[in-house]
Short mmCIF file of C-alpha atoms in Angstrom, two decimals:
data_model
loop_
_atom_site.label_atom_id
_atom_site.label_comp_id
_atom_site.label_asym_id
_atom_site.label_seq_id
_atom_site.Cartn_x
_atom_site.Cartn_y
_atom_site.Cartn_z
CA UNK A 1120 24.21 -2.46 33.63
CA UNK A 1121 26.42 -0.95 30.94
CA UNK A 1122 24.93 0.89 27.99
CA UNK A 1123 24.82 -1.05 24.71
CA UNK A 1124 27.69 -0.36 22.36
CA UNK A 1125 26.96 1.72 19.29
CA UNK A 1126 28.61 0.64 16.06
CA UNK A 1127 30.55 3.06 13.88
CA UNK A 1128 27.95 2.73 11.13
CA UNK A 1129 25.20 3.74 13.55
CA UNK A 1130 27.25 6.72 14.71
CA UNK A 1131 27.85 7.85 11.13
CA UNK A 1132 24.17 7.47 10.30
CA UNK A 1133 23.22 9.50 13.37
CA UNK A 1134 25.63 12.29 12.45
CA UNK A 1135 24.42 12.42 8.84
CA UNK A 1136 20.75 12.47 9.84
CA UNK A 1137 21.46 15.10 12.49
CA UNK A 1138 23.21 17.37 9.96
CA UNK A 1139 20.41 16.84 7.46
CA UNK A 1140 17.78 17.77 10.07
CA UNK A 1141 19.76 20.89 11.03
CA UNK A 1142 19.99 21.98 7.37
CA UNK A 1143 16.24 21.44 6.97
CA UNK A 1144 15.51 23.59 10.03
CA UNK A 1145 17.74 26.37 8.68
CA UNK A 1146 15.99 26.23 5.30
CA UNK A 1147 12.58 26.46 6.96
CA UNK A 1148 13.76 29.54 8.88
CA UNK A 1149 15.17 31.15 5.71
CA UNK A 1150 12.12 30.30 3.56
CA UNK A 1151 9.15 30.39 5.98
CA UNK A 1152 6.56 31.23 3.30
CA UNK A 1153 7.64 28.33 1.09
CA UNK A 1154 7.61 25.96 4.08
CA UNK A 1155 4.11 27.08 5.07
CA UNK A 1156 2.70 26.72 1.56
CA UNK A 1157 4.20 23.28 1.04
CA UNK A 1158 3.01 22.13 4.46
CA UNK A 1159 -0.48 23.39 3.66
CA UNK A 1160 -0.36 21.57 0.33
CA UNK A 1161 0.52 18.31 2.09
CA UNK A 1162 -2.23 18.85 4.67
CA UNK A 1163 -4.81 19.52 1.93
CA UNK A 1164 -3.73 16.40 0.04
CA UNK A 1165 -4.05 14.29 3.20
CA UNK A 1166 -7.39 15.75 4.33
CA UNK A 1167 -9.03 15.79 0.89
CA UNK A 1168 -7.97 12.39 -0.42
CA UNK A 1169 -6.00 10.20 1.99
CA UNK A 1170 -8.20 10.62 5.07
CA UNK A 1171 -11.63 9.97 3.47
CA UNK A 1172 -10.26 7.11 1.35
CA UNK A 1173 -8.45 5.29 4.17
CA UNK A 1174 -10.55 6.00 7.26
CA UNK A 1175 -13.60 3.81 6.46
CA UNK A 1176 -11.49 0.87 5.37
CA UNK A 1177 -9.17 1.03 8.39
CA UNK A 1178 -12.14 1.06 10.78
CA UNK A 1179 -13.81 -1.83 8.96
CA UNK A 1180 -10.54 -3.77 8.99
CA UNK A 1181 -10.18 -3.36 12.77
CA UNK A 1182 -13.79 -4.46 13.26
CA UNK A 1183 -13.44 -7.49 11.02
CA UNK A 1184 -10.23 -8.49 12.80
CA UNK A 1185 -11.96 -8.36 16.18
CA UNK A 1186 -15.02 -10.21 14.89
CA UNK A 1187 -12.86 -12.99 13.44
CA UNK A 1188 -14.04 -12.47 9.87
CA UNK A 1189 -10.51 -11.89 8.58
CA UNK A 1190 -9.38 -15.25 9.96
CA UNK A 1191 -12.31 -17.00 8.28
CA UNK A 1192 -11.53 -15.27 5.00
CA UNK A 1193 -7.92 -16.35 5.38
CA UNK A 1194 -9.01 -19.97 5.61
CA UNK A 1195 -11.00 -19.63 2.39
CA UNK A 1196 -8.07 -18.03 0.55
CA UNK A 1197 -5.43 -20.37 1.97
CA UNK A 1198 -5.11 -22.78 -1.02
CA UNK A 1199 -4.70 -19.95 -3.54
CA UNK A 1200 -2.31 -17.80 -1.51
CA UNK A 1201 -0.11 -20.75 -0.54
CA UNK A 1202 0.06 -22.10 -4.08
CA UNK A 1203 0.90 -18.81 -5.81
CA UNK A 1204 2.77 -16.75 -3.19
CA UNK A 1205 3.61 -19.18 -0.33
CA UNK A 1206 1.58 -16.97 2.03
CA UNK A 1207 -1.19 -18.09 4.41
CA UNK A 1208 -4.67 -17.33 3.15
CA UNK A 1209 -5.25 -14.69 5.81
CA UNK A 1210 -2.92 -12.51 3.73
CA UNK A 1211 -5.79 -12.20 1.24
CA UNK A 1212 -7.36 -9.55 3.44
CA UNK A 1213 -4.12 -7.59 3.39
CA UNK A 1214 -4.22 -7.81 -0.41
CA UNK A 1215 -7.80 -6.51 -0.39
CA UNK A 1216 -6.75 -3.68 1.94
CA UNK A 1217 -3.94 -2.65 -0.41
CA UNK A 1218 -6.14 -2.81 -3.49
CA UNK A 1219 -9.03 -0.85 -2.01
CA UNK A 1220 -7.54 1.63 0.46
CA UNK A 1221 -4.05 1.88 -1.05
CA UNK A 1222 -0.74 2.23 0.66
CA UNK A 1223 0.05 1.97 3.50
CA UNK A 1224 -3.09 -0.03 4.44
CA UNK A 1225 -1.56 -3.29 3.16
CA UNK A 1226 1.58 -2.72 5.21
CA UNK A 1227 -0.50 -1.92 8.29
CA UNK A 1228 -2.42 -5.18 7.90
CA UNK A 1229 0.77 -7.21 7.27
CA UNK A 1230 2.35 -5.78 10.43
CA UNK A 1231 -0.78 -6.63 12.46
CA UNK A 1232 -0.74 -10.21 11.22
CA UNK A 1233 2.95 -10.52 12.14
CA UNK A 1234 2.37 -9.14 15.64
CA UNK A 1235 -0.45 -11.64 16.12
CA UNK A 1236 1.90 -14.47 15.16
CA UNK A 1237 -0.36 -15.55 12.28
CA UNK A 1238 2.45 -15.30 9.70
CA UNK A 1239 6.20 -15.82 9.92
CA UNK A 1240 8.75 -13.13 9.20
CA UNK A 1241 9.42 -14.27 5.62
CA UNK A 1242 5.71 -14.67 4.94
CA UNK A 1243 5.09 -11.15 6.25
CA UNK A 1244 7.84 -9.79 3.99
CA UNK A 1245 6.37 -11.52 0.94
CA UNK A 1246 2.95 -10.23 1.92
CA UNK A 1247 4.31 -6.70 2.26
CA UNK A 1248 5.92 -6.94 -1.18
CA UNK A 1249 2.59 -7.96 -2.73
CA UNK A 1250 0.12 -5.71 -0.93
CA UNK A 1251 1.87 -2.30 -0.89
CA UNK A 1252 -0.39 -0.88 -3.59
CA UNK A 1253 -1.65 2.49 -4.73
CA UNK A 1254 -5.43 2.85 -4.42
CA UNK A 1255 -7.64 3.12 -7.53
CA UNK A 1256 -8.97 6.36 -6.03
CA UNK A 1257 -5.53 7.89 -6.42
CA UNK A 1258 -4.82 6.49 -9.87
CA UNK A 1259 -8.23 7.11 -11.49
CA UNK A 1260 -9.37 10.30 -9.76
CA UNK A 1261 -6.26 12.19 -8.67
CA UNK A 1262 -3.73 11.16 -11.33
CA UNK A 1263 -5.98 10.20 -14.25
CA UNK A 1264 -8.85 12.69 -14.06
CA UNK A 1265 -6.97 15.40 -12.15
CA UNK A 1266 -3.36 15.42 -13.36
CA UNK A 1267 -3.62 13.83 -16.81
CA UNK A 1268 -7.16 15.14 -17.49
CA UNK A 1269 -8.21 11.67 -18.66
CA UNK A 1270 -9.71 9.13 -16.25
CA UNK A 1271 -9.18 6.34 -18.80
CA UNK A 1272 -5.42 6.86 -18.45
CA UNK A 1273 -5.84 6.34 -14.72
CA UNK A 1274 -7.53 2.99 -15.36
CA UNK A 1275 -4.60 1.91 -17.54
CA UNK A 1276 -2.15 3.02 -14.84
CA UNK A 1277 -4.09 0.97 -12.28
CA UNK A 1278 -4.03 -2.19 -14.41
CA UNK A 1279 -0.30 -1.84 -15.04
CA UNK A 1280 0.32 -1.11 -11.36
CA UNK A 1281 -1.48 -4.25 -10.17
CA UNK A 1282 0.12 -6.45 -12.85
CA UNK A 1283 3.58 -5.19 -11.85
CA UNK A 1284 2.77 -5.87 -8.19
CA UNK A 1285 1.87 -9.47 -9.00
CA UNK A 1286 5.15 -9.89 -10.90
CA UNK A 1287 7.11 -8.37 -8.01
CA UNK A 1288 5.31 -10.65 -5.56
CA UNK A 1289 6.07 -13.69 -7.70
CA UNK A 1290 9.72 -12.66 -8.02
CA UNK A 1291 10.05 -12.32 -4.24
CA UNK A 1292 8.30 -15.67 -3.83
CA UNK A 1293 10.62 -17.46 -6.27
CA UNK A 1294 13.83 -16.11 -4.81
CA UNK A 1295 12.80 -16.17 -1.14
CA UNK A 1296 14.60 -18.73 1.06
CA UNK A 1297 12.81 -21.99 1.70
CA UNK A 1298 12.79 -24.26 4.68
CA UNK A 1299 13.13 -23.32 8.30
CA UNK A 1300 13.26 -19.57 7.73
CA UNK A 1301 16.22 -18.81 9.98
CA UNK A 1302 15.68 -15.82 12.17
CA UNK A 1303 11.92 -15.89 11.72
CA UNK A 1304 11.27 -16.41 15.38
CA UNK A 1305 7.93 -15.93 16.95
CA UNK A 1306 6.51 -12.46 17.07
CA UNK A 1307 7.61 -10.46 20.12
CA UNK A 1308 4.08 -10.50 21.56
CA UNK A 1309 2.00 -12.89 19.50
CA UNK A 1310 -1.71 -12.30 19.72
CA UNK A 1311 -3.72 -15.25 20.87
CA UNK A 1312 -6.43 -14.92 18.25
CA UNK A 1313 -4.12 -15.90 15.40
CA UNK A 1314 -3.01 -19.14 17.08
CA UNK A 1315 -6.52 -19.96 18.28
CA UNK A 1316 -7.89 -19.36 14.79
CA UNK A 1317 -5.34 -21.75 13.35
CA UNK A 1318 -6.25 -24.45 15.86
CA UNK A 1319 -9.95 -23.89 15.25
CA UNK A 1320 -9.45 -24.18 11.50
CA UNK A 1321 -7.55 -27.46 11.83
CA UNK A 1322 -10.00 -29.13 14.22
CA UNK A 1323 -13.09 -29.06 12.06
CA UNK A 1324 -13.92 -31.00 8.89
CA UNK A 1325 -12.06 -30.97 5.65
CA UNK A 1326 -14.36 -28.53 3.87
CA UNK A 1327 -13.13 -24.98 3.47
CA UNK A 1328 -16.49 -23.51 4.53
CA UNK A 1329 -16.54 -25.50 7.79
CA UNK A 1330 -12.94 -24.61 8.58
CA UNK A 1331 -13.57 -20.93 7.78
CA UNK A 1332 -16.55 -20.83 10.17
CA UNK A 1333 -14.53 -22.58 12.88
CA UNK A 1334 -11.64 -20.10 12.47
CA UNK A 1335 -14.05 -17.16 12.66
CA UNK A 1336 -15.69 -18.45 15.85
CA UNK A 1337 -12.34 -19.27 17.49
CA UNK A 1338 -10.86 -15.84 16.73
CA UNK A 1339 -13.99 -14.03 17.95
CA UNK A 1340 -14.10 -15.95 21.22
CA UNK A 1341 -10.39 -15.31 21.75
CA UNK A 1342 -10.83 -11.55 21.23
CA UNK A 1343 -13.78 -11.30 23.59
CA UNK A 1344 -14.42 -7.54 23.33
CA UNK A 1345 -17.99 -6.26 23.25
CA UNK A 1346 -18.99 -4.61 19.99
CA UNK A 1347 -19.09 -1.12 21.50
CA UNK A 1348 -15.58 -1.51 22.88
CA UNK A 1349 -14.41 -2.98 19.59
CA UNK A 1350 -15.86 -0.07 17.61
CA UNK A 1351 -14.26 2.51 19.89
CA UNK A 1352 -10.88 0.80 19.66
CA UNK A 1353 -11.22 0.60 15.85
CA UNK A 1354 -11.92 4.34 15.52
CA UNK A 1355 -9.09 5.25 17.90
CA UNK A 1356 -6.49 3.00 16.21
CA UNK A 1357 -7.51 4.13 12.72
CA UNK A 1358 -7.34 7.80 13.68
CA UNK A 1359 -3.89 7.35 15.22
CA UNK A 1360 -2.62 5.63 12.07
CA UNK A 1361 -4.02 8.35 9.81
CA UNK A 1362 -2.51 11.14 11.94
CA UNK A 1363 0.91 9.52 11.55
CA UNK A 1364 0.36 9.23 7.79
CA UNK A 1365 -0.69 12.89 7.59
CA UNK A 1366 2.44 13.98 9.43
CA UNK A 1367 4.65 12.09 7.00
CA UNK A 1368 2.87 13.60 3.98
CA UNK A 1369 3.33 17.13 5.31
CA UNK A 1370 6.99 16.62 6.28
CA UNK A 1371 7.96 15.24 2.89
CA UNK A 1372 6.00 17.94 1.10
CA UNK A 1373 8.09 20.53 2.97
CA UNK A 1374 11.26 18.54 2.31
CA UNK A 1375 10.59 18.50 -1.43
CA UNK A 1376 10.10 22.29 -1.51
CA UNK A 1377 13.15 23.01 0.64
CA UNK A 1378 15.45 20.85 -1.49
CA UNK A 1379 14.21 22.72 -4.55
CA UNK A 1380 15.06 26.01 -2.83
CA UNK A 1381 18.52 24.73 -1.86
CA UNK A 1382 19.54 23.96 -5.46
CA UNK A 1383 17.21 26.06 -7.64
CA UNK A 1384 19.29 25.74 -10.83
CA UNK A 1385 19.55 21.97 -10.50
CA UNK A 1386 15.90 21.61 -9.47
CA UNK A 1387 14.83 23.56 -12.58
CA UNK A 1388 16.15 20.82 -14.89
CA UNK A 1389 13.21 18.71 -16.18
CA UNK A 1390 14.64 15.30 -15.17
CA UNK A 1391 15.44 16.49 -11.64
CA UNK A 1392 12.12 18.34 -11.40
CA UNK A 1393 10.35 15.02 -11.92
CA UNK A 1394 12.82 12.69 -10.21
CA UNK A 1395 13.08 14.50 -6.89
CA UNK A 1396 9.33 14.69 -6.08
CA UNK A 1397 8.82 11.12 -7.32
CA UNK A 1398 11.66 9.93 -5.10
CA UNK A 1399 10.15 11.63 -2.05
CA UNK A 1400 6.34 11.45 -2.39
CA UNK A 1401 4.22 9.63 -5.02
CA UNK A 1402 1.27 12.05 -5.26
CA UNK A 1403 3.40 15.17 -5.68
CA UNK A 1404 5.81 13.19 -7.89
CA UNK A 1405 3.01 12.09 -10.22
CA UNK A 1406 1.87 15.69 -10.60
CA UNK A 1407 5.43 16.90 -11.33
CA UNK A 1408 5.89 14.19 -13.96
CA UNK A 1409 2.55 15.02 -15.59
CA UNK A 1410 3.73 18.62 -16.13
CA UNK A 1411 6.87 17.68 -18.08
CA UNK A 1412 7.00 18.24 -21.86
CA UNK A 1413 7.26 14.53 -22.72
CA UNK A 1414 5.25 12.05 -24.73
CA UNK A 1415 2.14 10.54 -23.15
CA UNK A 1416 3.71 7.08 -23.11
CA UNK A 1417 6.94 8.20 -21.41
CA UNK A 1418 4.95 10.27 -18.92
CA UNK A 1419 2.78 7.27 -18.06
CA UNK A 1420 5.83 5.00 -17.71
CA UNK A 1421 7.55 7.43 -15.33
CA UNK A 1422 4.38 7.82 -13.25
CA UNK A 1423 4.04 4.03 -13.09
CA UNK A 1424 7.62 3.73 -11.84
CA UNK A 1425 7.04 6.47 -9.24
CA UNK A 1426 3.90 4.71 -7.98
CA UNK A 1427 5.76 1.40 -7.80
CA UNK A 1428 8.59 2.98 -5.81
CA UNK A 1429 5.96 4.86 -3.72
CA UNK A 1430 8.34 7.52 -2.41
CA UNK A 1431 10.45 7.85 0.72
CA UNK A 1432 7.40 9.31 2.46
CA UNK A 1433 5.60 5.96 2.18
CA UNK A 1434 8.83 4.13 3.01
CA UNK A 1435 9.00 6.06 6.27
CA UNK A 1436 5.35 5.29 6.98
CA UNK A 1437 5.88 1.57 6.35
CA UNK A 1438 8.99 1.55 8.53
CA UNK A 1439 6.93 3.15 11.28
CA UNK A 1440 4.10 0.63 10.87
CA UNK A 1441 6.40 -2.42 10.96
CA UNK A 1442 8.24 -1.09 14.00
CA UNK A 1443 8.20 -3.59 16.85
CA UNK A 1444 8.23 -6.54 14.44
CA UNK A 1445 11.14 -8.43 12.89
CA UNK A 1446 10.09 -7.57 9.32
CA UNK A 1447 13.21 -6.39 7.46
CA UNK A 1448 13.07 -3.03 5.72
CA UNK A 1449 15.64 -4.02 3.10
CA UNK A 1450 13.31 -6.69 1.74
CA UNK A 1451 10.65 -4.00 1.33
CA UNK A 1452 13.09 -1.76 -0.59
CA UNK A 1453 13.99 -4.66 -2.89
CA UNK A 1454 10.32 -5.28 -3.63
CA UNK A 1455 9.73 -1.59 -4.36
CA UNK A 1456 12.62 -1.48 -6.83
CA UNK A 1457 11.26 -4.59 -8.56
CA UNK A 1458 7.76 -3.11 -8.66
CA UNK A 1459 9.03 0.16 -10.14
CA UNK A 1460 11.08 -1.64 -12.80
CA UNK A 1461 8.25 -3.99 -13.78
CA UNK A 1462 5.77 -1.10 -13.92
CA UNK A 1463 8.06 0.99 -16.14
CA UNK A 1464 8.56 -1.86 -18.64
CA UNK A 1465 4.93 -3.05 -18.59
CA UNK A 1466 3.71 0.45 -19.37
CA UNK A 1467 5.60 0.43 -22.66
CA UNK A 1468 4.41 -3.09 -23.46
CA UNK A 1469 0.75 -2.81 -22.44
CA UNK A 1470 -0.24 0.85 -22.84
CA UNK A 1471 -1.64 0.53 -26.35
CA UNK A 1472 -3.40 -2.85 -25.83
CA UNK A 1473 -4.93 -1.53 -22.61
CA UNK A 1474 -6.17 1.48 -24.54
CA UNK A 1475 -8.41 -0.81 -26.60
CA UNK A 1476 -9.62 -2.57 -23.46
CA UNK A 1477 -10.38 0.55 -21.43
CA UNK A 1478 -12.10 2.27 -24.36
CA UNK A 1479 -15.19 0.23 -23.43
CA UNK A 1480 -15.29 1.97 -20.05
CA UNK A 1481 -15.37 5.46 -21.58
CA UNK A 1482 -19.09 6.10 -20.82
CA UNK A 1483 -18.57 5.19 -17.15
CA UNK A 1484 -15.48 7.40 -16.85
CA UNK A 1485 -16.99 10.37 -18.69
CA UNK A 1486 -18.27 11.80 -15.41
CA UNK A 1487 -14.75 11.85 -14.00
CA UNK A 1488 -13.34 13.61 -17.06
CA UNK A 1489 -16.11 16.23 -17.16
CA UNK A 1490 -15.70 17.00 -13.47
CA UNK A 1491 -11.92 17.20 -13.75
CA UNK A 1492 -12.15 19.71 -16.61
CA UNK A 1493 -13.10 22.40 -14.11
CA UNK A 1494 -10.32 21.58 -11.69
CA UNK A 1495 -7.49 24.08 -11.17
CA UNK A 1496 -4.10 23.00 -12.42
CA UNK A 1497 -2.43 22.48 -9.07
CA UNK A 1498 -1.04 19.52 -7.19
CA UNK A 1499 -4.19 19.04 -5.10
CA UNK A 1500 -7.33 19.39 -7.26
CA UNK A 1501 -10.58 19.99 -5.42
CA UNK A 1502 -12.52 16.84 -6.26
CA UNK A 1503 -14.02 15.57 -3.02
CA UNK A 1504 -17.17 14.25 -4.68
CA UNK A 1505 -15.06 12.29 -7.15
CA UNK A 1506 -13.17 10.73 -4.24
CA UNK A 1507 -16.33 9.31 -2.73
CA UNK A 1508 -17.54 8.11 -6.13
CA UNK A 1509 -14.19 6.40 -6.64
CA UNK A 1510 -14.32 4.91 -3.14
CA UNK A 1511 -17.68 3.29 -3.88
CA UNK A 1512 -16.60 2.01 -7.30
CA UNK A 1513 -13.27 0.80 -5.92
CA UNK A 1514 -15.12 -1.05 -3.16
CA UNK A 1515 -17.28 -2.80 -5.72
CA UNK A 1516 -14.25 -3.75 -7.81
CA UNK A 1517 -12.38 -5.02 -4.74
CA UNK A 1518 -15.43 -7.06 -3.65
CA UNK A 1519 -15.78 -8.64 -7.09
CA UNK A 1520 -12.08 -9.48 -7.29
CA UNK A 1521 -12.10 -10.86 -3.74
CA UNK A 1522 -15.09 -13.06 -4.61
CA UNK A 1523 -13.25 -14.29 -7.70
CA UNK A 1524 -10.16 -15.09 -5.61
CA UNK A 1525 -12.30 -17.01 -3.09
CA UNK A 1526 -13.95 -19.01 -5.88
CA UNK A 1527 -10.58 -19.84 -7.41
CA UNK A 1528 -9.19 -20.79 -4.00
CA UNK A 1529 -12.17 -23.07 -3.30
CA UNK A 1530 -11.64 -24.78 -6.65
CA UNK A 1531 -7.93 -25.31 -5.88
CA UNK A 1532 -8.78 -26.69 -2.44
CA UNK A 1533 -11.38 -29.04 -3.92
CA UNK A 1534 -8.84 -30.26 -6.49
CA UNK A 1535 -6.25 -30.92 -3.79
CA UNK A 1536 -8.73 -32.86 -1.66
CA UNK A 1537 -9.94 -34.86 -4.67
CA UNK A 1538 -6.39 -35.75 -5.70
CA UNK A 1539 -5.67 -37.14 -2.21
CA UNK A 1540 -8.74 -39.40 -2.17
CA UNK A 1541 -8.03 -43.11 -2.81
#
């Protein structure tokens, strides 16, 4: 069997990436202290914030997938998600994952649903555009209380971020191709639970509750793992995912520092000093932007755009997570550009009105501001207790919003059924 032919574009890409990797290795050898410090900074950021914020949710997600709960929730959310975003209701759990745990949890869930054959390629791409979100832990605690020294600003950033994500999701939904979805073939190895859950949901009564229970039972019986086995698999898979995420954070932290060492005069310019970290990694980029001598509004708008873009570090993580599926990376890039643009504009439009709205939450956020006052002014403030407090509050917010989405979906489903009655 002959080896597959390699196109000229692939050869050029390989040469460019190889040269870039060689330059990076040389820079690490020339500046070992800078490489070590930046790597340590990325490790501290991952261990202090990313790991404790993502680990519980990833384990719970794996458990709920195996127990069939996610499939039942998808049945409940089906009318709402199909009406607004043309996505099956099971994508609602991916939305909850993105809102609570932050990126790349939404992408991880979207890739799992695609591998199980529950969603088509275009549906998975729309789901990925909607659910790649920054966690409220990051925006309220790290950026608001830590970087900007004002947790209320983090709340405003979160509201703008989610509003921009909805607009980006709607834009992708409106301009996405309709019909047969050419090229959206079945998943390479579709998981049986997704198809069984669909059949179970369609066999039982017309009520959403009955269909949700049937989908849950069908998915659970299809999975078949004992709870102990399921828990062990959930911990193992979540740990593997987080180790990959940590590696990406450290690599791009080193890359940011090495590029600054390569062109020190250019990197010293304020626009480049903010643009380069924001292009590579959102957490470090948000800190760099917060240190610029700019107005509060412009600073917030630039941070919003950086969070919408999410950095090449997160792009690499998403590309790794969707590997083995037919989800197209270019559709993800388009969604990120839309999210960044919407977030930048919405910040200018909504920052002052949101200030009046979030002023009512000042007593609740006072604890975050008082704790952040003692934090050192570095890119990774030591605020572990605030992370756990934010995790709990974010979980409550996500649960309330999910309950509201379910109620709205049930109302839409009831309206559809009533309109079809003679």
